[in-house]
Coordinates of C-alpha atoms in Angstrom, one line a residue:
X1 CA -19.7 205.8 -11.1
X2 CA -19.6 206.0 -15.0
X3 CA -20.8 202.9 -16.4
X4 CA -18.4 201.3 -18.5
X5 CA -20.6 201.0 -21.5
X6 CA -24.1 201.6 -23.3
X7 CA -26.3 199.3 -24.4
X8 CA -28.5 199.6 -27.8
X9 CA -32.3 199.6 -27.4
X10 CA -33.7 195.9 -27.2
X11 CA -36.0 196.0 -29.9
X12 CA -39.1 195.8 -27.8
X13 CA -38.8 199.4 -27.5
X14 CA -40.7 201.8 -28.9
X15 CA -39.0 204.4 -27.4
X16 CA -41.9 207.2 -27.2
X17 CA -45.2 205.7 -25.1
X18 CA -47.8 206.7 -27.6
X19 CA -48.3 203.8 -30.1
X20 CA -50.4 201.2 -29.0
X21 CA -53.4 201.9 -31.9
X22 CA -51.9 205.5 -32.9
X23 CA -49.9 206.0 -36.7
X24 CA -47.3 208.7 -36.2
X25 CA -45.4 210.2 -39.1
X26 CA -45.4 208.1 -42.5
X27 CA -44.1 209.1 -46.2
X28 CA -46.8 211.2 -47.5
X29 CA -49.9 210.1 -46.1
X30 CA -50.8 207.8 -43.0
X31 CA -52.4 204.5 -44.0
X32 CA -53.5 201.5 -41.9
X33 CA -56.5 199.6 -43.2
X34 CA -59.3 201.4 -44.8
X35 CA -59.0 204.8 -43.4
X36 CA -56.5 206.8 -45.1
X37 CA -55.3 210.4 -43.5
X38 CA -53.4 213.3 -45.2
X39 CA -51.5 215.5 -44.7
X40 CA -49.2 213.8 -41.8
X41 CA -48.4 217.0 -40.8
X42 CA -49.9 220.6 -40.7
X43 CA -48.7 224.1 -40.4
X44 CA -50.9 227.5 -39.8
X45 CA -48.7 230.5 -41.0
X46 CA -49.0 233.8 -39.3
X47 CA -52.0 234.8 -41.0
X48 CA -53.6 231.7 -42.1
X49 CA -57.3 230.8 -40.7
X50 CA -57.7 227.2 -42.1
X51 CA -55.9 224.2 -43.1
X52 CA -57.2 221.3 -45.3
X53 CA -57.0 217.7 -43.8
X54 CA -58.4 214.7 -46.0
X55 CA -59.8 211.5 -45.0
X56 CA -60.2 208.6 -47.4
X57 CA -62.0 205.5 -47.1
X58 CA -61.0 202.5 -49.4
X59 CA -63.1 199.9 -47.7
X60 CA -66.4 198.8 -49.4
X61 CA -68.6 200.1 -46.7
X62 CA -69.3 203.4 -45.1
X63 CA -66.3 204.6 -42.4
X64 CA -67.6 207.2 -39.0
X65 CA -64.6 208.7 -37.8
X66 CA -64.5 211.6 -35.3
X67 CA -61.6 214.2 -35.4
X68 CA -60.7 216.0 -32.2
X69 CA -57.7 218.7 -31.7
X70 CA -56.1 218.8 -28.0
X71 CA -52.7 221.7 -27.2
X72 CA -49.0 220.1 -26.9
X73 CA -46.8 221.3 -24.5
X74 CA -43.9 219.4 -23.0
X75 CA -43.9 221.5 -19.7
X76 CA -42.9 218.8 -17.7
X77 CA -40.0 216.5 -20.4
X78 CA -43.0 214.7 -21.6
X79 CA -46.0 214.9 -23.9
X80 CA -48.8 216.5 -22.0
X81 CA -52.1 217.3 -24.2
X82 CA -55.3 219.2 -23.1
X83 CA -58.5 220.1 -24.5
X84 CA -58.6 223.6 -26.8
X85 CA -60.7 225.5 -28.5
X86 CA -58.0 227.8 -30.3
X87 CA -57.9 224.9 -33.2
X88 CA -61.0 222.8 -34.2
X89 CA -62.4 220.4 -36.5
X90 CA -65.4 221.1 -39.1
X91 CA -66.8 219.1 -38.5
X92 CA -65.9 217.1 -35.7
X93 CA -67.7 213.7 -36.7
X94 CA -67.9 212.5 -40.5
X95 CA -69.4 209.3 -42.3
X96 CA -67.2 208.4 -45.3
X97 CA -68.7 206.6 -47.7
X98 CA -67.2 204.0 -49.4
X99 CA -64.4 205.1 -51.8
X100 CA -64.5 208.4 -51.3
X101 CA -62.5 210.7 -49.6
X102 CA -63.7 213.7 -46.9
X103 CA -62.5 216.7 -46.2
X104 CA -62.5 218.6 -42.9
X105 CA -61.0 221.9 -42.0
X106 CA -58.9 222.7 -39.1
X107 CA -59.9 226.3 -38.6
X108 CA -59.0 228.8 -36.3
X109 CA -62.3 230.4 -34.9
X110 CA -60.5 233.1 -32.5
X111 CA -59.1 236.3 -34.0
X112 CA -55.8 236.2 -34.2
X113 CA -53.4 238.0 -31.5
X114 CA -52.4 241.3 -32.0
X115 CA -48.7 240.7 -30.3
X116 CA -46.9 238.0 -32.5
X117 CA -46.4 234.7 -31.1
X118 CA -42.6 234.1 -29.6
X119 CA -42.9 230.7 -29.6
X120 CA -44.4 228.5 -32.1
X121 CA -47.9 226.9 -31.2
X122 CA -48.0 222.8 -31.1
X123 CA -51.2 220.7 -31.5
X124 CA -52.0 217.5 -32.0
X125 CA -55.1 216.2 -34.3
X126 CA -56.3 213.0 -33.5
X127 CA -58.7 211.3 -35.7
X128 CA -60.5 208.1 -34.3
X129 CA -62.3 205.7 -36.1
X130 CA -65.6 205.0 -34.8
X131 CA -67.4 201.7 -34.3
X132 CA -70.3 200.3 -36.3
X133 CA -73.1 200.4 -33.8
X134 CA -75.8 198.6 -36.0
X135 CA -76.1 195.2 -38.1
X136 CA -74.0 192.1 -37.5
X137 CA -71.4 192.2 -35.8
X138 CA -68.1 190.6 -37.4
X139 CA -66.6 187.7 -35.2
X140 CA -63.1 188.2 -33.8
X141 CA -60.8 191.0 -32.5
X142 CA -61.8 193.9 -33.8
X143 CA -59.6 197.2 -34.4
X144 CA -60.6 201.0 -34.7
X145 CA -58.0 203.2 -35.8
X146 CA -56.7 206.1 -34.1
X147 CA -54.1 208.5 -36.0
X148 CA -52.4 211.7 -34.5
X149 CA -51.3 214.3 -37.0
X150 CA -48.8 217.5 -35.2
X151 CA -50.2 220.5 -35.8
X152 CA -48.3 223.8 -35.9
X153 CA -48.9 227.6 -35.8
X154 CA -46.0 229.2 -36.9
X155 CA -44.4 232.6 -34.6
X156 CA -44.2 235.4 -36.6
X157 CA -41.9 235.9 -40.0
X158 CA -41.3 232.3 -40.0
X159 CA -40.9 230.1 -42.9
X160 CA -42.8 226.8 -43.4
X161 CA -40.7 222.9 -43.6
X162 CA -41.5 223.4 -47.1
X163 CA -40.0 226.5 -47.7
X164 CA -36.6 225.8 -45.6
X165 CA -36.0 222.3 -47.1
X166 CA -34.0 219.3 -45.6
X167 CA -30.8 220.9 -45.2
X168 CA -28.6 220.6 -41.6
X169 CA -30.2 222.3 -38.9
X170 CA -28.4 224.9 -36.9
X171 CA -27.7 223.5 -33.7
X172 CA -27.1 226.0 -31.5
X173 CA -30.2 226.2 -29.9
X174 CA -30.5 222.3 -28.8
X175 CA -28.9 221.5 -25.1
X176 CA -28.7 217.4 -24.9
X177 CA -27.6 215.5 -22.0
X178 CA -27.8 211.6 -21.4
X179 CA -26.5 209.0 -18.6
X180 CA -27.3 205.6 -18.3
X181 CA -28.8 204.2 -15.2
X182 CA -28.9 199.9 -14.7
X183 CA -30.0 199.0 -18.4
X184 CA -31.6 202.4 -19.6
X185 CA -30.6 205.3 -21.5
X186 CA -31.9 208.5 -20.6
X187 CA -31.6 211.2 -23.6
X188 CA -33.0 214.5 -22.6
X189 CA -32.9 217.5 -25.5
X190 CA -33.6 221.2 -24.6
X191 CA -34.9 223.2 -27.8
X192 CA -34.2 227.3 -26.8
X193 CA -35.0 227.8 -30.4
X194 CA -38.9 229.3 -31.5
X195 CA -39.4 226.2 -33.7
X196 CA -40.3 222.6 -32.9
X197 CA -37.7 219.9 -33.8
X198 CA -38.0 216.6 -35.2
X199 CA -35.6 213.6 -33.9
X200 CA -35.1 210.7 -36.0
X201 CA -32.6 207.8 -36.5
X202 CA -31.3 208.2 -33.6
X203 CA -27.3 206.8 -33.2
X204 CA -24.3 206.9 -30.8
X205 CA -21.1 207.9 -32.6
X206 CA -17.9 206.8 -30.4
X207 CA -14.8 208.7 -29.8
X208 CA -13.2 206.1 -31.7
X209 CA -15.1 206.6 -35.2
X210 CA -17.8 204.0 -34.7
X211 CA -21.5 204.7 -35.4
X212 CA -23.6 202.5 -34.2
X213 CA -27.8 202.9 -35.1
X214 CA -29.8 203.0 -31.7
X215 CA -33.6 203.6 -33.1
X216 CA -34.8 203.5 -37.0
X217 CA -37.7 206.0 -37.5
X218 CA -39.5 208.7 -35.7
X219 CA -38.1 209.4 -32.4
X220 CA -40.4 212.6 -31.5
X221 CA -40.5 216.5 -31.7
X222 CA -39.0 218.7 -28.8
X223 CA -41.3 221.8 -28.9
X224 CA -40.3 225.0 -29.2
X225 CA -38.8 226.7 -26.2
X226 CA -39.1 223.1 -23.9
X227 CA -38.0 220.1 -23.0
X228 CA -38.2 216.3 -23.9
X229 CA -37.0 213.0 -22.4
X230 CA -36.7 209.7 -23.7
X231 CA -35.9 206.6 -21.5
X232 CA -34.2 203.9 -24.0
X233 CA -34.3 200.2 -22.7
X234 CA -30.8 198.9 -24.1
X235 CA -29.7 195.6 -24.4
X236 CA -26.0 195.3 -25.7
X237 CA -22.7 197.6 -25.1
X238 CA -21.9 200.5 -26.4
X239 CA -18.2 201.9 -26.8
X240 CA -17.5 204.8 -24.6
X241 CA -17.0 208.0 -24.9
X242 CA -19.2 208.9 -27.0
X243 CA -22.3 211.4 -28.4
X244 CA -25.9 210.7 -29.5
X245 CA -27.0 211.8 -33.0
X246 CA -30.5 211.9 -35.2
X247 CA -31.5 212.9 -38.7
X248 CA -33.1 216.8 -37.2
X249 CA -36.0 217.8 -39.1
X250 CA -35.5 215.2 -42.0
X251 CA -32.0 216.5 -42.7
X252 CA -30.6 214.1 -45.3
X253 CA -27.6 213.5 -42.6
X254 CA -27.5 212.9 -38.8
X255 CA -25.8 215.5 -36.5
X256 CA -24.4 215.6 -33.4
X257 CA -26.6 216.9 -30.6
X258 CA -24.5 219.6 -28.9
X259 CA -23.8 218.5 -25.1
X260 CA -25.3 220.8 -22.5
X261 CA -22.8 223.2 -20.9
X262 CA -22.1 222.1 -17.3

């Protein structure tokens, strides 16, 4: 039985699973305490053996981080990451002194394939602050950072974010379907396309002309050529029928995600 209406997230959502310590996307650089991270997001063209990825310490004492890259896939609807060696860090562990900034290089140590990729590649950085192991302890809860930066190595002949700009995406190769079940909306998005895409601002536009907002911010990706799920606790009604709709790829409007065929 259809349920006779939807109801927005409750705002003790987050609506992904992978905060807890972790900074996802931010304006132009991540920034939580005294480590600072940027870029927030990196992409390897075809040919490319090396990106740049700076981190800056503003605190008035010395900062040990270690930086660690693991493979994305969604195989399974959800984010699954595993231990790689196509992408690593140089080097892995750093000390940043205070006020100054380090960099380390995400390289590519394999030769490249001779076949071109059909699918873009997805990784994920993560960079962990480590903790002081020596002198006095400070009393209290104490905090280490953790950030996660998306890492992507483009399929042959295609352009960068940078180079396409934030203009509508062609949505012809996203599939969405949704339902609600009790007090939950469940949004799945199928990306046939051989690019990632982003989800944000994520809405419900109503037959009737009303938009309501149903997430501010980040979302999360759908990789290319898989699947993603997101299970939406919801806590008033929605008017029905109606569609879903994010900002795709920073586009400076939402869109509709197409319904899948049935």
């Amino acid at each position: 039985m259809r349920a006779p209406c939807l109801r927005r997230p409750s705002r003790a959502s987050d609506g992904h699973g992978l905060l807890l310590a972790t900074l996802f996307a931010c304006a132009s650089g991540c920034t939580a305490g005294n480590l600072q991270v940027a870029p927030i997001v990196l992409e390897f063209s075809e040919n490319q053996q090396a990106n740049a990825l700076w981190l800056q310490n503003s605190a008035d004492h010395p900062i040990n981080a270690q930086i660690r890259v693991q493979q994305w896939s969604q195989t399974t609807a959800s984010d699954q990451l595993e231990p790689s060696q196509v992408l690593r860090a140089s080097p892995a562990i750093v000390q940043i002194p205070p006020g100054q900034r380090q960099l380390v290089r995400i390289v590519r140590p394999m030769p490249m394939a001779t076949a071109p990729a059909q699918y873009e590649q997805a990784y994920r950085v993560w960079v962990d602050e480590l903790p002081e192991i020596s002198g006095p302890q400070p009393a209290g809860l104490q905090f280490q950072l953790r950030y996660s930066i998306p890492v992507f190595v483009l399929p042959s002949g295609a352009q960068t974010r940078e180079q396409i700009g934030k203009v509508p995406l062609d949505t012809s190769s996203l599939q969405a379907s949704w339902q609600v079940s009790a007090d939950t909306l469940i949004l799945d998005v199928r990306n046939t396309g051989n690019q990632r895409v982003r989800l944000s601002e994520l809405g419900w536009t109503a037959d009737n002309g009303t938009t309501i907002p149903l997430q501010r911010g980040l979302l999360g990706y759908v990789l290319a050529g898989q699947r993603m799920q997101w299970k939406l606790p919801l806590a008033t009604c929605l008017p029905l029928p109606g569609h879903p709709l994010a900002r795709l790829n920073d586009a400076p409007v939402a869109q509709i995600l197409p319904p899948a065929a049935r």
